[in-house]
CSV table of C-alpha atoms and ligand atoms in Angstrom, one decimal:
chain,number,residue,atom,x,y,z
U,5,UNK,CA,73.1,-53.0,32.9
U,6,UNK,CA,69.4,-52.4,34.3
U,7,UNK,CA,67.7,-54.8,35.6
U,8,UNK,CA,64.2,-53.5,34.8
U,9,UNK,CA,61.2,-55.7,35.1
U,10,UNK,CA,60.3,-58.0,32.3
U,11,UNK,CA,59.2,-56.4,28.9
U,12,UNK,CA,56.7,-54.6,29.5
U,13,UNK,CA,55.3,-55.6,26.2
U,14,UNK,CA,53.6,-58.6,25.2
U,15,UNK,CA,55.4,-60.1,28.5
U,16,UNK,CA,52.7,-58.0,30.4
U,17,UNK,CA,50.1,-60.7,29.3
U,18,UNK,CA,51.8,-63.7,31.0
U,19,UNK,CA,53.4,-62.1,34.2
U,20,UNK,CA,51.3,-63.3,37.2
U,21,UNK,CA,48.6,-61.6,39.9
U,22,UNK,CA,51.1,-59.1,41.6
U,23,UNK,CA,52.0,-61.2,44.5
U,24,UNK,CA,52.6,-63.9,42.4
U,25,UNK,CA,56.0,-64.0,41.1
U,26,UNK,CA,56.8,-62.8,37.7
U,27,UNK,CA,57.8,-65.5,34.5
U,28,UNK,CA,61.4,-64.4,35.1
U,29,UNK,CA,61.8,-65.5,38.6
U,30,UNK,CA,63.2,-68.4,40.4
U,31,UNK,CA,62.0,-69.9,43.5
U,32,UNK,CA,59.1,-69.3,45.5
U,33,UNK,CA,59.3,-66.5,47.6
U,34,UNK,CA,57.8,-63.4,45.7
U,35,UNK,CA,61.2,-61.2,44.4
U,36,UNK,CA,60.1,-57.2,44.9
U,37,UNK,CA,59.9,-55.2,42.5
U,38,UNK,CA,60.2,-51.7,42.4
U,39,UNK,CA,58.0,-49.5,39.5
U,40,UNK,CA,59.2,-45.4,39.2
U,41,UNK,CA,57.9,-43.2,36.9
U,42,UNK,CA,59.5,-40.4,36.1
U,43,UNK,CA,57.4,-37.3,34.7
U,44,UNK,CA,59.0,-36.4,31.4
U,45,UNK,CA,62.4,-35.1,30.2
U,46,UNK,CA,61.8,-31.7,28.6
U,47,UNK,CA,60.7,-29.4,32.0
U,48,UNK,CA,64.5,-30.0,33.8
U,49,UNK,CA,67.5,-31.9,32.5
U,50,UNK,CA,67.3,-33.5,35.8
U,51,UNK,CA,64.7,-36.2,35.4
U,52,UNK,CA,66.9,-38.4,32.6
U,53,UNK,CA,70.6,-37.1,33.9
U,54,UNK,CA,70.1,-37.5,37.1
U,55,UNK,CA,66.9,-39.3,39.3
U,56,UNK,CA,66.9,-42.0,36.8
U,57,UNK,CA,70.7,-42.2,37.3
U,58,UNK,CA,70.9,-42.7,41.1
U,59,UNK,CA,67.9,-44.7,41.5
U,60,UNK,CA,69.3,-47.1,39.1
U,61,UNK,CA,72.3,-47.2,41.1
U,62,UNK,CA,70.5,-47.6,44.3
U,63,UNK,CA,68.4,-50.4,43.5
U,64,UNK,CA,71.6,-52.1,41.4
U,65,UNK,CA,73.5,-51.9,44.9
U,66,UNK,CA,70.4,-53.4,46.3
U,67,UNK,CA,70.1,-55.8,43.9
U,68,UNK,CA,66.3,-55.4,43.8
U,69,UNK,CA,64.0,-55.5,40.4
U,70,UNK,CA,63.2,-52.5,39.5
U,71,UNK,CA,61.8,-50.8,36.3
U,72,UNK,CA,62.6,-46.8,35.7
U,73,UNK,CA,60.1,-45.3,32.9
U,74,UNK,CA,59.4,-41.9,31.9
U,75,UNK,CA,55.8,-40.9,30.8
U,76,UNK,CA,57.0,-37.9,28.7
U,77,UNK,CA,54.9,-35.1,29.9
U,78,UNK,CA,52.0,-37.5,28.6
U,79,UNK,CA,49.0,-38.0,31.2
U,80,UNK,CA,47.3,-41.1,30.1
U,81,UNK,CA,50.9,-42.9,29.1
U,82,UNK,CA,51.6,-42.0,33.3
U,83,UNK,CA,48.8,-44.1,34.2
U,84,UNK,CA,49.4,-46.7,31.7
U,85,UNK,CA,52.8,-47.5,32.8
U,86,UNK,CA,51.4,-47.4,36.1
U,87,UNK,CA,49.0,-50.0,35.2
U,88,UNK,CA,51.8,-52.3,33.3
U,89,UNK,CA,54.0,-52.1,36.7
U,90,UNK,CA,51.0,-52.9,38.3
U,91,UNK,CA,50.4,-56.0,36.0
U,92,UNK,CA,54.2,-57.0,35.6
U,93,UNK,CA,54.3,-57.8,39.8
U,94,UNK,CA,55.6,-54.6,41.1
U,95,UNK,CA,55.3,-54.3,44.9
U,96,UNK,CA,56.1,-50.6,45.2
U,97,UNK,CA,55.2,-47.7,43.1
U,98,UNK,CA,57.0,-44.4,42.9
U,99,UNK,CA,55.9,-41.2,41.3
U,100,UNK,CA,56.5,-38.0,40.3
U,101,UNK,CA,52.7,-37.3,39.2
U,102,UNK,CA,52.4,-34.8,36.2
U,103,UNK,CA,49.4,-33.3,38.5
U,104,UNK,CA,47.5,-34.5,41.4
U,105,UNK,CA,44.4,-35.6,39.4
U,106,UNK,CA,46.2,-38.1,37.0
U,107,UNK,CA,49.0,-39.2,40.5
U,108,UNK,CA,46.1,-39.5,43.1
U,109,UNK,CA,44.6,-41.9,40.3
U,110,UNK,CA,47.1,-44.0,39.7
U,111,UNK,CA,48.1,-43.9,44.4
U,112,UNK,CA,44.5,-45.0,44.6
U,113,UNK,CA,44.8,-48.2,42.0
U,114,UNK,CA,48.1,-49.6,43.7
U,115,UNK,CA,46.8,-48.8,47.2
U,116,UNK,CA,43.5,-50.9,46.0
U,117,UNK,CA,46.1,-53.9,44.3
U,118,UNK,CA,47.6,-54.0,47.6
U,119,UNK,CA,50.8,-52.1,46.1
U,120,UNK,CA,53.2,-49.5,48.7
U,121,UNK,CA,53.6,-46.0,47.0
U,122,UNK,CA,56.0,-43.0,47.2
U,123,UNK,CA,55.6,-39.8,45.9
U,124,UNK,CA,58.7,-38.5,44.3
U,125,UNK,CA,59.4,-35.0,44.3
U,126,UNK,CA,56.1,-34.0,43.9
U,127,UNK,CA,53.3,-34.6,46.5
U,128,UNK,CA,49.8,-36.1,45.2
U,129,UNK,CA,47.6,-33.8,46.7
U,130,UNK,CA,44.6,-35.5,47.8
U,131,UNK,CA,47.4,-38.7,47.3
U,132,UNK,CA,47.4,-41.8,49.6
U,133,UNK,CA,51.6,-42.0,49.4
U,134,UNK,CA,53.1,-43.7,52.2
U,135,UNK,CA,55.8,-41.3,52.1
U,136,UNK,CA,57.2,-38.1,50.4
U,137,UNK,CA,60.7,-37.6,49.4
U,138,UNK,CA,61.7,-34.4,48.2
U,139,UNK,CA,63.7,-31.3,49.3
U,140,UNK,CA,62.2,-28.6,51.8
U,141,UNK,CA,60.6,-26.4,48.6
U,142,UNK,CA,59.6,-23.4,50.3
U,143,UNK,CA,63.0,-23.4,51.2
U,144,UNK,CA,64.3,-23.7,47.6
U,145,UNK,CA,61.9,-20.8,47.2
U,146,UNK,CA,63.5,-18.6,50.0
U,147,UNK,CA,66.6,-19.4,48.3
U,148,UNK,CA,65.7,-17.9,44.9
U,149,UNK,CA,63.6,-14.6,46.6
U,150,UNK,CA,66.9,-14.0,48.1
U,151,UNK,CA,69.3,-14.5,45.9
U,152,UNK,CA,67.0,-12.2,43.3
U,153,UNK,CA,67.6,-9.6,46.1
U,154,UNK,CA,70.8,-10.3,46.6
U,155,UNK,CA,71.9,-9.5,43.2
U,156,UNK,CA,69.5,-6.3,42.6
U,157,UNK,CA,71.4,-5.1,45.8
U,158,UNK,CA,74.9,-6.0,43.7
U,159,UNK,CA,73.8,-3.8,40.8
U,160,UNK,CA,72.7,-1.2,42.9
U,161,UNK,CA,68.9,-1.3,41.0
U,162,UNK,CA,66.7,1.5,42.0
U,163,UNK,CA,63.4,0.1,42.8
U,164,UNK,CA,63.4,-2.2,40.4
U,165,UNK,CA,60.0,-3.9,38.6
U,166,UNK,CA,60.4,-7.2,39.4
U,167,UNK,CA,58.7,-10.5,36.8
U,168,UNK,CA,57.8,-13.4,38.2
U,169,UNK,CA,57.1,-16.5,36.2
U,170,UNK,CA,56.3,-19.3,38.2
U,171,UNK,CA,55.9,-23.5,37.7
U,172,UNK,CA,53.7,-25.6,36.4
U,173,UNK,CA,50.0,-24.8,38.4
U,174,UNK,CA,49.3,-28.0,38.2
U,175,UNK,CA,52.8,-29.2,39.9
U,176,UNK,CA,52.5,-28.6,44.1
U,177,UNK,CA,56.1,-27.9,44.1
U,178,UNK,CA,55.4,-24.7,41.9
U,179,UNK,CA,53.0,-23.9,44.2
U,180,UNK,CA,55.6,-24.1,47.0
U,181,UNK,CA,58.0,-22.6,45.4
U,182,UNK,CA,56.1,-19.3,44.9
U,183,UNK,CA,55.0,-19.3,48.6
U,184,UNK,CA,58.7,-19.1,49.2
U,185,UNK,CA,59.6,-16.5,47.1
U,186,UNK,CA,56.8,-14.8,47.9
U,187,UNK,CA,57.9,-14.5,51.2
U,188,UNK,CA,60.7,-12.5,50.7
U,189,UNK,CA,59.2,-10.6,47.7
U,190,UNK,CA,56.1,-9.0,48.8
U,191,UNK,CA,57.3,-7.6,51.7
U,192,UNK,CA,59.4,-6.1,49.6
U,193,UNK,CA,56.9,-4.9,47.6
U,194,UNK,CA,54.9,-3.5,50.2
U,195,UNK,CA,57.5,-1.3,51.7
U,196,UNK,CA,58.5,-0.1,48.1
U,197,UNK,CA,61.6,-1.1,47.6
U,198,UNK,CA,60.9,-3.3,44.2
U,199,UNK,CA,57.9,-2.7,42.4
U,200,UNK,CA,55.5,-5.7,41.7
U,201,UNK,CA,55.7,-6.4,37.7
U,202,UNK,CA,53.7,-9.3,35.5
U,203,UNK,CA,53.6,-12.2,37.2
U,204,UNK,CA,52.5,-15.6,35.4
U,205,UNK,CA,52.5,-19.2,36.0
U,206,UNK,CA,54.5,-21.5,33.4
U,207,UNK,CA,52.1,-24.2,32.0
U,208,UNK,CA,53.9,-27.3,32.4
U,209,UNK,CA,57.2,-25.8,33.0
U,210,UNK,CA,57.6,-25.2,29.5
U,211,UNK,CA,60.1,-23.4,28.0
U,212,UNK,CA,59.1,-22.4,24.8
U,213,UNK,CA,55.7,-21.1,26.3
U,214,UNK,CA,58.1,-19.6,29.4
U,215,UNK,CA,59.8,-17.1,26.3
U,216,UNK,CA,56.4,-16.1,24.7
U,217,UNK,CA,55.0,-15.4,28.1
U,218,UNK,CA,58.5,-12.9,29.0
U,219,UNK,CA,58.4,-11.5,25.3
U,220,UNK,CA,55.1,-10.1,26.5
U,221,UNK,CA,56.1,-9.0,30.1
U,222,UNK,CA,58.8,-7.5,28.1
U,223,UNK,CA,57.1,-5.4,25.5
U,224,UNK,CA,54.7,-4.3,28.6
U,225,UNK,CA,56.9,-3.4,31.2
U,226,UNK,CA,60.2,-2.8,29.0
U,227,UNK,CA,61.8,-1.6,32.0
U,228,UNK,CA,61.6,-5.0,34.2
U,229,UNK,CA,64.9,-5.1,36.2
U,230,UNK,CA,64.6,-8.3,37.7
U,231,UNK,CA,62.9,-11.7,36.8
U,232,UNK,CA,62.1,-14.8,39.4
U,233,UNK,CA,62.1,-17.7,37.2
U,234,UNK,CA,61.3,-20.6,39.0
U,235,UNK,CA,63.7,-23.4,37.6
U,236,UNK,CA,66.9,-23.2,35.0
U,237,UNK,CA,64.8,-23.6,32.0
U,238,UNK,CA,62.6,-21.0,32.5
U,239,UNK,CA,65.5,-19.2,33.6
U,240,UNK,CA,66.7,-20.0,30.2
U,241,UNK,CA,64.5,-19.0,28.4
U,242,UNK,CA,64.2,-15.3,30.0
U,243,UNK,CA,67.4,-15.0,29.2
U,244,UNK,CA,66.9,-15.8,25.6
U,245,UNK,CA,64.4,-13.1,25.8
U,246,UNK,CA,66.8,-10.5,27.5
U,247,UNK,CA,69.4,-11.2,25.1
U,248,UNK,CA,67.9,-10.5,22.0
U,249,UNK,CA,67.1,-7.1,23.9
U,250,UNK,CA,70.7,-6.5,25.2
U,251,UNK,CA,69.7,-6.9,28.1
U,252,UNK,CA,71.2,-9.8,29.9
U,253,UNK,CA,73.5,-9.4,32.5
U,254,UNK,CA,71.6,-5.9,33.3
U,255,UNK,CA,69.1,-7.6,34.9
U,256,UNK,CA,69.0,-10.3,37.0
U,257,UNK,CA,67.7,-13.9,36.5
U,258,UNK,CA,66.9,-16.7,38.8
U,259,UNK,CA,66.9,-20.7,38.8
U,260,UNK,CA,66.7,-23.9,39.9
U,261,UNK,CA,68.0,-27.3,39.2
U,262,UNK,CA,71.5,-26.1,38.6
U,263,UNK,CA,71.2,-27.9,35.2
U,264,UNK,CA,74.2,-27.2,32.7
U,265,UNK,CA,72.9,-24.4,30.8
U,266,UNK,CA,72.0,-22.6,33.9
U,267,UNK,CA,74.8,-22.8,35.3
U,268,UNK,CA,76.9,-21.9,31.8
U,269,UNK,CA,74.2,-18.6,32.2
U,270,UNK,CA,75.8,-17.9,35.9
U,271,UNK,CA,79.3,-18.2,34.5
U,272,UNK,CA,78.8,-15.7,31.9
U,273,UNK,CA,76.9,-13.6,34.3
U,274,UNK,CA,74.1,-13.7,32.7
U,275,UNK,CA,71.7,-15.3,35.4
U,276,UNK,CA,72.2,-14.6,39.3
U,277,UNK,CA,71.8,-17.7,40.6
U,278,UNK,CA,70.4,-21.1,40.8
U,279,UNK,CA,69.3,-23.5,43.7
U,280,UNK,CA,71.0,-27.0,44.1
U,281,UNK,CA,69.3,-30.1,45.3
U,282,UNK,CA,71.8,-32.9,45.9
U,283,UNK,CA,69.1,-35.5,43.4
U,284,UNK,CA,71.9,-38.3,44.5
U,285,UNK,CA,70.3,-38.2,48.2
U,286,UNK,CA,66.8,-37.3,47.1
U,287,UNK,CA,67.1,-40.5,44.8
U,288,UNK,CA,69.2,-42.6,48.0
U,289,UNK,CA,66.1,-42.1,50.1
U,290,UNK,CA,63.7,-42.5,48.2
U,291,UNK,CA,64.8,-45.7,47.0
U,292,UNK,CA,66.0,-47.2,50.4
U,293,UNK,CA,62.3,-46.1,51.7
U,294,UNK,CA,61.0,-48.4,48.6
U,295,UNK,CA,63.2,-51.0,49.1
U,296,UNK,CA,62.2,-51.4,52.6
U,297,UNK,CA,58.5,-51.3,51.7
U,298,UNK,CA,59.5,-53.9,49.1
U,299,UNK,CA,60.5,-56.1,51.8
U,300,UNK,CA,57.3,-55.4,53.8
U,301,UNK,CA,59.0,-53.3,56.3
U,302,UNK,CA,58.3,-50.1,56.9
U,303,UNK,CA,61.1,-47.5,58.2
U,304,UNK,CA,60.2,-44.6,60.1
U,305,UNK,CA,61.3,-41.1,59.1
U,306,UNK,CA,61.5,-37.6,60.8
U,307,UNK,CA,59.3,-35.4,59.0
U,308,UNK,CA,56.2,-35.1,57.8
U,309,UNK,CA,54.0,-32.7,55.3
U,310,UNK,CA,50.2,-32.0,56.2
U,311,UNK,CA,48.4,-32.8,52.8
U,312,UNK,CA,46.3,-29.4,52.2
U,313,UNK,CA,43.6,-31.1,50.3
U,314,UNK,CA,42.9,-34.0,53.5
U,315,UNK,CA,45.0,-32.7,55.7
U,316,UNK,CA,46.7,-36.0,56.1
U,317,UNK,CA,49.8,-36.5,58.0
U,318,UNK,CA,52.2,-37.8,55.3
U,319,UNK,CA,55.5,-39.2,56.5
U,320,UNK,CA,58.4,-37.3,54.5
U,321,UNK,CA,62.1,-37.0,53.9
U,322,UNK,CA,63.1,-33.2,53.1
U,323,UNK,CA,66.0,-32.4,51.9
U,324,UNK,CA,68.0,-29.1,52.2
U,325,UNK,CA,68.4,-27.5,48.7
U,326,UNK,CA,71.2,-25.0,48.1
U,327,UNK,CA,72.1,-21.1,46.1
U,328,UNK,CA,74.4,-21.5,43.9
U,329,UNK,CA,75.9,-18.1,42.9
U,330,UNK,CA,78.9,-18.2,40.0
U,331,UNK,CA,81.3,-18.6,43.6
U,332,UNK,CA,79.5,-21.7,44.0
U,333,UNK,CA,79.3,-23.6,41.1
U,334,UNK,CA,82.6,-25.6,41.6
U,335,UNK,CA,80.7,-26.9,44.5
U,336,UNK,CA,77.9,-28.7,42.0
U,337,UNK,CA,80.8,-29.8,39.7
U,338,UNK,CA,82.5,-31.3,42.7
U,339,UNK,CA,79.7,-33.0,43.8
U,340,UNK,CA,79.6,-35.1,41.3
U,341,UNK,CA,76.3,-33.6,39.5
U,342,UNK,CA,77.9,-32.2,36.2
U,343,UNK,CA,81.1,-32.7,34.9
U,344,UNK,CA,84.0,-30.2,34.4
U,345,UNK,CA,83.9,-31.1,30.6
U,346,UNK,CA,80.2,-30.6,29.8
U,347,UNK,CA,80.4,-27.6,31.7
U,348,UNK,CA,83.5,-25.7,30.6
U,349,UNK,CA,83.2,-26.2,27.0
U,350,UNK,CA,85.2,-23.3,25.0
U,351,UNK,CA,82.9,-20.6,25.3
U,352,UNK,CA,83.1,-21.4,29.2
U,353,UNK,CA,86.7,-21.9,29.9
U,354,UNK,CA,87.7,-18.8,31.0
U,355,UNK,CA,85.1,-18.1,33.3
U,356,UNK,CA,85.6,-21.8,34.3
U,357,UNK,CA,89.1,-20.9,35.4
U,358,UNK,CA,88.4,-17.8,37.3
U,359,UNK,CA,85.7,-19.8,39.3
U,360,UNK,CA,88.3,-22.2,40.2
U,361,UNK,CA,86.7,-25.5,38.4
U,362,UNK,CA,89.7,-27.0,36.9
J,22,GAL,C1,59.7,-29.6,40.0
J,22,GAL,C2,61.0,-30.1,40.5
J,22,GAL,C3,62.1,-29.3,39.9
J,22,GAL,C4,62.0,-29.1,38.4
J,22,GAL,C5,60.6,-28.9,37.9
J,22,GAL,C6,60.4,-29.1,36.4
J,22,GAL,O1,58.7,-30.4,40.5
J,22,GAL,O2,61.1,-30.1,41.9
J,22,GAL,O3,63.3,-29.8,40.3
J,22,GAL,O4,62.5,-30.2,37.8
J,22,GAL,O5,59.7,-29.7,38.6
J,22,GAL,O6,60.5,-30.4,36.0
């Protein structure tokens, strides 16, 4: 069972300044209590399945307050849950903003209550976040340039037009993700081995708009033989695309998130790879960072990202993310992150068996 904070309801209007304690605590020390808000459950299976899993866990085994909400792609809801947290007696906030506008916002009204913050995934740009926990993203985006490359090598594509359809613009991880991929791509470009196709950015990693914006790559460029898609569902949704073209399988399809419909895609060879991020230790650090800063202390970490908007210093935890070819996928089922049955559903099973996930 969660212990979340107290309704955050009519409950808001009796709950206490937030270093008083709130109406449902004993005693007299101030309990902490931890606010997250997650940014919406539509963009990535991984927001609802996952994070909000293994935070929940982490603070349970803590046994810390904490209250996990999810502001459903929806700006203004973001920064009113912020401010109900705020109000209900959190001591910590963590985010993963919906863009740095709306985040740095709600950073600058906890840092002005006197409330710690962590950014989540995402970095605020402009942000005041004590820390960042996330995964090395320019690294996710190596990962996907060359495992695109990897698999135009395996079908032997002759300088193949390449699609790229990036993140959200307004999400900072999009835009590392592309400087990643970028990396290995235009190089690429330049010395003529692929040819640079359409190229677009996703507006908030949405999938439906993701199809439309391939459909149209498509009917310019029919002969694109190789699309970076920057997460599983825009992967998806490519595929989709490719499909209804008899295309799929011919031409190779990128991901990330290794979500179950991207990797079902892998299995049936229809996208060529995705990229893995353990969520379970993004969500373990993140959350023993907050606890810590719930209890006033204040741990130190490694790393550190140089904010391009201040150029502040901003302590971080990054995490090593991971290609996941169809060789591979076991490895995400045996990690815990999706199950053999969700997975290996009828259509699957073969595949599932000659990929070794029994
Ligand atoms: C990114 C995140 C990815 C993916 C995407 C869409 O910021 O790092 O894992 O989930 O957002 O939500």
């Amino acid at each position: 069972m969660r212990r979340g904070l107290a309704t955050l309801t009519a409950a808001v209007l009796t709950a206490g300044s937030l270093t008083a304690c709130g109406g449902d605590d004993a005693g007299d020390a101030p309990v902490p209590k931890i606010g997250v808000i997650l940014p919406d459950s539509a963009t990535s299976d991984r927001w609802e399945t996952a994070d909000r899993k293994f935070l929940e866990s982490a603070f349970q085994k803590a046994g810390i307050q904490f209250d996990i909400q999810n502001a459903q792609g929806d700006k203004s809801a973001f920064q009113a849950i912020a401010d109900q947290q705020i109000t209900n007696g959190a001591t910590v906030l963590m985010i993963a903003n919906l863009d740095s506008g709306t985040g740095k916002a709600v950073l600058d009204k906890a840092k002005a209550e006197g409330v710690a913050t962590i950014d989540y995934d995402r970095l605020t740009l402009g942000g005041s976040a004590e820390y960042y926990v996330s995964f090395d993203n320019t690294q996710v985006g190596k990962l996907q340039g060359d495992g695109l490359a990897t698999c135009l090598t395996k079908l032997k594509a002759q300088k193949p037009i390449v699609a790229e359809l990036h993140g959200s613009p307004t999400d900072n991880n999009a835009t590392l993700f592309k400087e990643g991929y970028e990396s290995v791509l235009n190089p690429l470009y330049a010395n003529g081995t692929y040819v640079k196709g359409p190229d677009q950015a996703v507006p908030d990693w949405d999938s439906v708009q993701a199809g439309t914006l391939f459909e149209q790559m498509l009917t310019q460029s029919p002969k694109i033989g190789g699309v970076l898609a920057a997460n599983d569902g825009i992967g998806n949704a490519v595929i989709t695309v490719l499909k209804k073209n008899k295309l799929n399988g011919k031409v190779p399809v990128t991901g990330q998130d290794a979500d179950v419909t991207g990797l079902q895609n892998i299995l049936a060879g229809d996208q060529c790879m995705t990229v893995y991020k353990a969520i379970k230790t993004e969500a373990s650090a993140a959350a023993e960072l907050a606890i810590s800063l719930a209890k006033g202390e204040r741990k130190d970490v490694t790393g550190s990202v140089v904010d391009p908007q201040t150029q502040r210093k901003v302590p971080s935890v990054l995490l090593p993310p991971q290609a996941i070819f169809q060789a591979d996928v076991k490895t995400v089922v045996d990690d815990g992150f999706v199950t053999r049955d969700e997975l290996c559903t009828e259509v699957y099973a073969d595949a599932c068996k000659q990929f070794g996930i029994e």
